[in-house]
Each structure stands twice: as structure tokens, then as C-alpha cells.
Amino acid sequence: MGSLGDHAGAAGGGNARVIAGRYRLEAPLGRGGMGVVWRATDLLLGRRVAVKELARDETLSDAEAEQRRERTLREARAVAQLRHPHVIVVHDVVVQDEQPYIVMELIEGGSLAGRIARGGPLDAHAVARMGIDLLGALSTAHDAGILHRDLKPANVLLERGTDRVVLTDFGIAQLSGATTLTEVGSFVGSPEYTAPERMAGERTGPESDLWSLGALLVTALAGESPFRRDSIGGVLHAVVFDEIRPSAAVDPLLPVVLGLLDRDPDQRMGAAEAEGLLRVYVETGRMPAVVRERPGAGLPGHSGRSGLPGLHGLPGRSGRGAPTPAERE
């Protein structure tokens, strides 16, 4: 859902709902396919919180609705395990009238998506620092066996006054070894930020989150995703096949971006290497030269068929990746 601070709202009055006898829902902060996030007050502790209310789907059978509730509770427990300054804090999870609610810390501010929409791209130093913070958050989650699986600008919050970066909405997070209820019969995630191996129905692991981070860094630097196209089919084709050519705005962090956007997950840059390069840039203003064998290479075994519905037979383009700054000139 992500945009937990992009919409301001007045404090609730007499019509505000109270759930579990404790949390007063006062104003919506953001809406998405999974439901709505509310600005709320914890009446017991007297603090402001955010409450995620899962959207009801009246087309689901009782068994399917129960599966969905189970998944929501599982995601809350997963995130509640994590302790990291750049991961959203889950305070509580409650169920009322068979409806689950996740109670989280309230981040006063907006999402990265909202900031880009209002003010345009960020400078390279700010993006590098953000990348370091998000890599720390992802590494903590991955060490706990948790994949985010929907890393995008709307799911990165920026705290007003501190610019603290917070990764939120593990709404389709998957615990390694757990049944992925969200994968049954539907595509899960945001295509412009989804790794090509997931597009092709292949394995998904921590490296898939790192691809998403690479696409997010490009968006923060250039103002839009490198895979934005006019149609969903165009986006899918761009992710799996198109030559990756970030704009000149990406040049300061180009080695990290190309490393994270390697289409071969086995060759993709790891979190430790990416963090190390970004730290050097933050400290010196320069990015060390990085030699990678196949930046942006095509998926192994996908030279002509992508494994994607509707894309069979499209020619694969295994372009070597973005041009260097010198090549642009």
C-alpha cells in the first residue's frame, strides 16, 4: 500500500470507529488493492499509530476468506520479528468481526513515490544514503527468511523532519518455506519493479528484492522506472528482454544500478557489495570502477520464449545493459 503519509486527515470525531476496544480509526492515510491504512489513536497508551485494514472481498468463499486472514496474520508476525531502524514497527494485530487489523508505528511524512511526484528526482547522495538504509532493512529481513516481494517507491516512507527511510507494506511478503497463498492464480507485485526471474515463473529469493531495489534507485535518480511503458505487456517485455539504458541522471551510481539489474540472479550484485560501493560514494563523492561480466544480460535459457503469458515468441534481446557515460557522448 505504501503511501502512509501522502494524504493528510483531520483527527477523528464522534463518528470514528474503535476496534478491539482500543484503537480509534480517525482518517485514511492511503488506499490500495489490499485495503486501507488509517491514522489512528491507541486509546490505552495514548499514542498515534497506523492501522492497516484488509479489504473485504465478497467473492471469496468462507474457506478462501479464512486463508486470506491467515495470510494477513502471518505477514504481521513475520514483520513483527524484525528489529531494524529502517523497517516499519508492528505493534499489534487484532481481529474484530473476522476482520484482521495490523497496528503499526505511524510515520509522519510521505512516501518516496509522493516525494518524487511533488519534487522530481533526488540527488545522488540522498539516493545513495537511501540505498544503504534499504539494503540494511532487506538484509535483516532476508536473514530472518522473509522476502519483501513488492519493493517500490510507494512502499518506502520518508519521515518528516528526519528523512528517516522506512520500508513498509510487507503485504505480500513470503516466509521462506511457507505456502505463498498470494501466488495462487494471480500475479503478485508491481511489474515495473519485479525481477525478471519472477516474471518468467522461476525461483524467487533475496536477489529478486535486490533487482527491485535497483529499479527503485533508478526511479529516485531519474524520476521514473526504467521499465515504464504504455501497457502491461510492454512493461513485462521491458523487464525480461529490453536493453537497460538508464538516463544520464543515473551515472553517479551506475555500477551499483547495473549490478543490481543483472538479469541473471546468480550474477546479480549482492547486498554487501552494493552497500560497500554506496558507502564509498557517500564518503568520497566518487564511485569505484566495477567490472562485471554480463551487466543486464538476458535470462539464461530465455533467448526466444519468456515463459510469460502473452509474450511467447517475442524476440529476446540480451543487450549488455546501459551505455557508459562516455558512450553517451
Short mmCIF file of C-alpha atoms in Angstrom, two decimals:
data_model
loop_
_atom_site.label_atom_id
_atom_site.label_comp_id
_atom_site.label_asym_id
_atom_site.label_seq_id
_atom_site.Cartn_x
_atom_site.Cartn_y
_atom_site.Cartn_z
CA MET A 1 0.00 0.00 0.00
CA GLY A 2 2.82 2.29 0.88
CA SER A 3 1.59 5.90 0.81
CA LEU A 4 1.01 6.08 4.54
CA GLY A 5 1.63 9.80 4.75
CA ASP A 6 0.76 11.23 1.36
CA HIS A 7 -2.76 12.18 2.44
CA ALA A 8 -3.42 14.39 5.43
CA GLY A 9 -6.54 13.89 7.51
CA ALA A 10 -8.25 15.55 10.40
CA ALA A 11 -8.46 13.82 13.73
CA GLY A 12 -11.48 11.63 14.17
CA GLY A 13 -14.56 12.86 15.92
CA GLY A 14 -17.65 11.20 17.24
CA ASN A 15 -18.07 9.01 14.16
CA ALA A 16 -14.62 7.42 14.42
CA ARG A 17 -14.63 3.64 14.76
CA VAL A 18 -12.95 1.94 17.69
CA ILE A 19 -11.66 -1.59 17.10
CA ALA A 20 -10.70 -4.14 19.72
CA GLY A 21 -11.89 -1.63 22.31
CA ARG A 22 -8.60 0.19 21.93
CA TYR A 23 -7.72 1.63 18.51
CA ARG A 24 -9.72 4.61 17.20
CA LEU A 25 -9.61 4.86 13.39
CA GLU A 26 -9.61 8.56 12.54
CA ALA A 27 -8.66 9.25 8.92
CA PRO A 28 -7.48 7.24 5.91
CA LEU A 29 -3.81 7.66 5.06
CA GLY A 30 -3.65 5.50 1.95
CA ARG A 31 -5.64 3.01 -0.06
CA GLY A 32 -4.53 0.11 -2.23
CA GLY A 33 -5.53 -3.26 -3.55
CA MET A 34 -5.04 -4.86 -0.14
CA GLY A 35 -7.17 -2.37 1.77
CA VAL A 36 -6.80 0.92 3.62
CA VAL A 37 -4.31 2.29 6.14
CA TRP A 38 -5.77 4.52 8.84
CA ARG A 39 -4.33 7.20 11.05
CA ALA A 40 -5.45 6.04 14.50
CA THR A 41 -5.01 6.53 18.22
CA ASP A 42 -4.14 3.80 20.70
CA LEU A 43 -6.55 4.76 23.48
CA LEU A 44 -4.79 2.56 26.03
CA LEU A 45 -1.31 4.03 25.60
CA GLY A 46 -2.38 7.42 24.25
CA ARG A 47 -0.18 7.30 21.16
CA ARG A 48 -0.74 7.78 17.44
CA VAL A 49 -0.47 4.66 15.30
CA ALA A 50 -1.23 3.47 11.78
CA VAL A 51 -3.73 0.64 11.33
CA LYS A 52 -3.91 -1.49 8.19
CA GLU A 53 -7.40 -2.83 7.46
CA LEU A 54 -7.53 -5.63 4.93
CA ALA A 55 -10.03 -5.07 2.13
CA ARG A 56 -13.02 -7.38 2.19
CA ASP A 57 -13.66 -9.47 -0.91
CA GLU A 58 -17.25 -10.61 -1.00
CA THR A 59 -16.49 -13.01 -3.88
CA LEU A 60 -14.38 -15.23 -1.61
CA SER A 61 -15.79 -18.37 -0.09
CA ASP A 62 -15.60 -18.80 3.67
CA ALA A 63 -12.57 -21.06 3.25
CA GLU A 64 -10.83 -18.56 0.97
CA ALA A 65 -11.59 -15.70 3.34
CA GLU A 66 -10.08 -17.71 6.18
CA GLN A 67 -6.97 -18.33 4.07
CA ARG A 68 -6.68 -14.61 3.49
CA ARG A 69 -6.98 -13.83 7.19
CA GLU A 70 -4.34 -16.46 7.91
CA ARG A 71 -2.00 -14.86 5.42
CA THR A 72 -2.52 -11.42 6.93
CA LEU A 73 -1.76 -12.68 10.42
CA ARG A 74 1.30 -14.48 9.10
CA GLU A 75 2.66 -11.35 7.43
CA ALA A 76 2.16 -9.37 10.64
CA ARG A 77 4.00 -11.97 12.70
CA ALA A 78 6.79 -12.02 10.12
CA VAL A 79 7.39 -8.29 10.21
CA ALA A 80 6.98 -8.18 14.00
CA GLN A 81 10.08 -10.40 14.24
CA LEU A 82 12.24 -7.77 12.58
CA ARG A 83 14.18 -5.18 14.54
CA HIS A 84 15.79 -2.59 12.31
CA PRO A 85 15.55 1.22 12.27
CA HIS A 86 14.50 1.18 8.62
CA VAL A 87 11.78 -1.48 8.89
CA ILE A 88 8.27 -0.48 9.95
CA VAL A 89 7.46 -1.48 13.55
CA VAL A 90 4.42 -3.72 14.01
CA HIS A 91 2.89 -3.08 17.44
CA ASP A 92 -0.12 -5.39 17.42
CA VAL A 93 -2.50 -7.46 15.32
CA VAL A 94 -6.17 -7.76 16.22
CA VAL A 95 -9.22 -9.43 14.73
CA GLN A 96 -12.70 -7.96 15.03
CA ASP A 97 -15.80 -9.39 13.32
CA GLU A 98 -13.47 -11.79 11.46
CA GLN A 99 -11.61 -8.78 10.04
CA PRO A 100 -7.86 -8.55 10.76
CA TYR A 101 -6.16 -5.25 11.52
CA ILE A 102 -2.41 -4.67 11.75
CA VAL A 103 -1.29 -1.90 14.12
CA MET A 104 1.98 -0.22 13.13
CA GLU A 105 4.06 2.78 14.05
CA LEU A 106 2.82 5.97 12.42
CA ILE A 107 5.38 7.60 10.15
CA GLU A 108 4.62 11.31 9.87
CA GLY A 109 5.63 12.15 6.34
CA GLY A 110 5.05 10.66 2.92
CA SER A 111 6.23 8.00 0.55
CA LEU A 112 9.17 8.18 -1.81
CA ALA A 113 6.67 7.98 -4.67
CA GLY A 114 4.89 11.07 -3.37
CA ARG A 115 8.14 12.95 -2.91
CA ILE A 116 9.24 12.23 -6.47
CA ALA A 117 5.82 13.20 -7.83
CA ARG A 118 5.93 16.53 -5.99
CA GLY A 119 9.58 17.48 -6.28
CA GLY A 120 11.13 15.35 -9.01
CA PRO A 121 14.24 13.17 -8.75
CA LEU A 122 16.53 13.18 -5.73
CA ASP A 123 20.24 13.98 -5.79
CA ALA A 124 22.71 11.12 -5.97
CA HIS A 125 23.99 11.48 -2.39
CA ALA A 126 20.46 11.28 -0.99
CA VAL A 127 19.70 8.25 -3.15
CA ALA A 128 22.94 6.54 -2.11
CA ARG A 129 22.12 7.05 1.57
CA MET A 130 18.61 5.73 0.97
CA GLY A 131 20.05 2.71 -0.80
CA ILE A 132 22.27 1.95 2.19
CA ASP A 133 19.30 2.17 4.56
CA LEU A 134 17.12 -0.08 2.39
CA LEU A 135 19.90 -2.62 1.94
CA GLY A 136 20.19 -2.82 5.72
CA ALA A 137 16.44 -3.34 6.04
CA LEU A 138 16.39 -6.01 3.33
CA SER A 139 19.40 -7.84 4.77
CA THR A 140 17.69 -8.02 8.17
CA ALA A 141 14.53 -9.40 6.56
CA HIS A 142 16.42 -11.87 4.39
CA ASP A 143 18.42 -13.13 7.36
CA ALA A 144 15.07 -13.92 9.02
CA GLY A 145 13.88 -15.81 5.94
CA ILE A 146 11.49 -13.04 4.88
CA LEU A 147 11.19 -11.68 1.35
CA HIS A 148 9.51 -8.34 0.76
CA ARG A 149 8.47 -9.06 -2.84
CA ASP A 150 6.95 -5.63 -3.51
CA LEU A 151 9.74 -3.10 -3.04
CA LYS A 152 8.77 0.10 -4.86
CA PRO A 153 8.74 3.86 -4.13
CA ALA A 154 5.20 3.75 -2.72
CA ASN A 155 6.37 1.29 -0.05
CA VAL A 156 9.28 3.45 1.14
CA LEU A 157 8.32 6.11 3.68
CA LEU A 158 10.32 9.25 4.48
CA GLU A 159 9.80 10.59 7.99
CA ARG A 160 9.20 14.32 8.06
CA GLY A 161 11.89 16.30 9.85
CA THR A 162 14.41 13.46 9.94
CA ASP A 163 14.18 11.91 6.45
CA ARG A 164 14.41 8.53 8.15
CA VAL A 165 13.79 5.90 5.48
CA VAL A 166 11.28 3.19 6.45
CA LEU A 167 10.45 0.08 4.44
CA THR A 168 6.78 -0.78 4.87
CA ASP A 169 3.95 -2.89 3.50
CA PHE A 170 5.25 -6.42 3.56
CA GLY A 171 1.69 -7.07 2.36
CA ILE A 172 2.78 -9.81 0.00
CA ALA A 173 5.84 -10.85 1.96
CA GLN A 174 6.68 -14.53 1.83
CA LEU A 175 8.26 -16.54 4.60
CA SER A 176 10.79 -18.94 3.14
CA GLY A 177 9.25 -22.40 3.28
CA ALA A 178 5.71 -21.13 3.89
CA THR A 179 2.85 -21.56 1.44
CA THR A 180 2.50 -18.45 -0.68
CA LEU A 181 -1.25 -18.01 -0.75
CA THR A 182 -0.91 -14.90 -2.88
CA GLU A 183 0.75 -16.81 -5.69
CA VAL A 184 -2.29 -18.98 -6.35
CA GLY A 185 -3.82 -17.96 -9.65
CA SER A 186 -2.62 -14.37 -9.76
CA PHE A 187 0.45 -12.26 -10.39
CA VAL A 188 1.69 -10.59 -7.24
CA GLY A 189 3.79 -7.47 -7.15
CA SER A 190 4.37 -4.29 -9.16
CA PRO A 191 5.58 -5.22 -12.67
CA GLU A 192 7.91 -2.22 -13.13
CA TYR A 193 9.82 -3.31 -10.02
CA THR A 194 9.51 -7.10 -10.34
CA ALA A 195 12.59 -9.19 -11.13
CA PRO A 196 12.65 -10.99 -14.49
CA GLU A 197 13.04 -14.43 -12.92
CA ARG A 198 9.72 -13.88 -11.16
CA MET A 199 8.16 -12.70 -14.41
CA ALA A 200 9.29 -15.94 -16.01
CA GLY A 201 7.92 -18.07 -13.17
CA GLU A 202 11.37 -19.10 -11.97
CA ARG A 203 12.89 -19.13 -8.50
CA THR A 204 12.47 -16.20 -6.16
CA GLY A 205 14.91 -15.32 -3.43
CA PRO A 206 16.66 -12.36 -1.79
CA GLU A 207 18.25 -11.47 -5.12
CA SER A 208 14.79 -10.69 -6.51
CA ASP A 209 14.33 -7.99 -3.87
CA LEU A 210 17.73 -6.60 -4.88
CA TRP A 211 16.56 -6.26 -8.51
CA SER A 212 13.58 -4.28 -7.22
CA LEU A 213 15.94 -2.04 -5.28
CA GLY A 214 17.95 -1.41 -8.45
CA ALA A 215 14.82 -0.30 -10.29
CA LEU A 216 13.85 1.87 -7.30
CA LEU A 217 17.25 3.59 -7.28
CA VAL A 218 16.86 4.44 -10.97
CA THR A 219 13.41 5.87 -10.28
CA ALA A 220 14.73 8.01 -7.43
CA LEU A 221 17.57 9.34 -9.61
CA ALA A 222 15.72 9.76 -12.91
CA GLY A 223 12.12 10.34 -11.83
CA GLU A 224 10.61 7.22 -13.37
CA SER A 225 11.15 3.48 -13.57
CA PRO A 226 13.49 2.26 -16.33
CA PHE A 227 10.76 -0.22 -17.29
CA ARG A 228 7.83 2.17 -17.60
CA ARG A 229 5.89 1.50 -20.79
CA ASP A 230 2.41 2.26 -22.18
CA SER A 231 0.94 -1.17 -21.45
CA ILE A 232 1.36 -4.05 -19.02
CA GLY A 233 2.61 -6.20 -21.88
CA GLY A 234 5.19 -3.56 -22.69
CA VAL A 235 6.33 -3.46 -19.08
CA LEU A 236 6.69 -7.24 -18.91
CA HIS A 237 8.66 -7.29 -22.16
CA ALA A 238 10.90 -4.46 -20.97
CA VAL A 239 11.72 -6.23 -17.71
CA VAL A 240 12.54 -9.55 -19.37
CA PHE A 241 14.07 -8.51 -22.70
CA ASP A 242 14.70 -4.81 -23.38
CA GLU A 243 18.18 -3.34 -23.18
CA ILE A 244 18.52 -1.50 -19.90
CA ARG A 245 19.53 2.08 -20.65
CA PRO A 246 19.16 4.37 -17.62
CA SER A 247 19.29 8.11 -18.24
CA ALA A 248 22.39 10.20 -17.60
CA ALA A 249 20.97 11.12 -14.18
CA VAL A 250 21.88 7.61 -13.03
CA ASP A 251 25.58 7.96 -13.92
CA PRO A 252 26.86 8.67 -10.37
CA LEU A 253 25.54 5.31 -9.13
CA LEU A 254 25.68 3.43 -12.44
CA PRO A 255 27.90 0.50 -11.32
CA VAL A 256 25.50 -0.33 -8.47
CA VAL A 257 22.42 0.06 -10.66
CA LEU A 258 23.82 -2.19 -13.39
CA GLY A 259 24.94 -4.76 -10.83
CA LEU A 260 21.52 -4.92 -9.20
CA LEU A 261 19.75 -5.05 -12.57
CA ASP A 262 21.70 -8.02 -13.90
CA ARG A 263 19.04 -10.31 -15.33
CA ASP A 264 20.86 -13.41 -14.14
CA PRO A 265 20.10 -13.70 -10.41
CA ASP A 266 23.28 -15.74 -9.93
CA GLN A 267 25.36 -12.88 -11.36
CA ARG A 268 23.41 -10.08 -9.69
CA MET A 269 25.27 -7.84 -7.27
CA GLY A 270 24.84 -8.86 -3.65
CA ALA A 271 23.70 -6.64 -0.80
CA ALA A 272 27.13 -6.39 0.85
CA GLU A 273 28.88 -5.34 -2.37
CA ALA A 274 26.18 -2.80 -3.22
CA GLU A 275 26.26 -1.32 0.27
CA GLY A 276 30.04 -1.06 0.20
CA LEU A 277 30.03 0.83 -3.10
CA LEU A 278 27.30 3.18 -1.95
CA ARG A 279 29.19 3.93 1.26
CA VAL A 280 32.30 4.82 -0.73
CA TYR A 281 30.21 7.19 -2.84
CA VAL A 282 28.63 8.85 0.21
CA GLU A 283 32.04 9.34 1.83
CA THR A 284 34.05 10.42 -1.24
CA GLY A 285 31.57 11.53 -3.89
CA ARG A 286 33.11 9.02 -6.29
CA MET A 287 32.06 5.54 -7.33
CA PRO A 288 34.83 2.93 -7.67
CA ALA A 289 35.12 1.28 -11.07
CA VAL A 290 33.39 -2.10 -11.09
CA VAL A 291 33.96 -4.69 -13.80
CA ARG A 292 31.05 -7.09 -14.23
CA GLU A 293 30.97 -9.72 -16.94
CA ARG A 294 27.36 -9.51 -18.06
CA PRO A 295 25.51 -6.45 -16.76
CA GLY A 296 21.90 -6.52 -17.87
CA ALA A 297 22.26 -9.87 -19.62
CA GLY A 298 19.23 -11.85 -20.67
CA LEU A 299 17.81 -14.60 -18.52
CA PRO A 300 19.56 -17.92 -19.06
CA GLY A 301 17.52 -20.13 -21.33
CA HIS A 302 15.15 -17.34 -22.33
CA SER A 303 16.52 -16.29 -25.69
CA GLY A 304 13.23 -16.64 -27.52
CA ARG A 305 10.46 -17.59 -25.09
CA SER A 306 9.93 -15.66 -21.93
CA GLY A 307 7.71 -18.03 -20.01
CA LEU A 308 5.25 -15.15 -19.68
CA PRO A 309 1.63 -15.42 -20.80
CA GLY A 310 1.14 -13.43 -23.98
CA LEU A 311 4.86 -12.94 -24.61
CA HIS A 312 5.70 -16.30 -26.20
CA GLY A 313 7.58 -15.94 -29.43
CA LEU A 314 8.76 -12.39 -28.83
CA PRO A 315 12.42 -11.99 -29.72
CA GLY A 316 14.71 -11.83 -26.72
CA ARG A 317 17.19 -9.01 -26.66
CA SER A 318 20.14 -9.79 -24.45
CA GLY A 319 21.64 -6.30 -24.60
CA ARG A 320 24.64 -5.82 -22.40
CA GLY A 321 23.00 -3.08 -20.35
CA ALA A 322 23.18 0.67 -20.14
CA PRO A 323 25.80 2.65 -22.04
CA THR A 324 28.63 4.20 -20.09
CA PRO A 325 28.73 7.99 -19.74
CA ALA A 326 31.47 8.12 -22.38
CA GLU A 327 29.38 6.11 -24.82
CA ARG A 328 26.50 8.56 -24.44
CA GLU A 329 28.80 11.32 -25.65
#
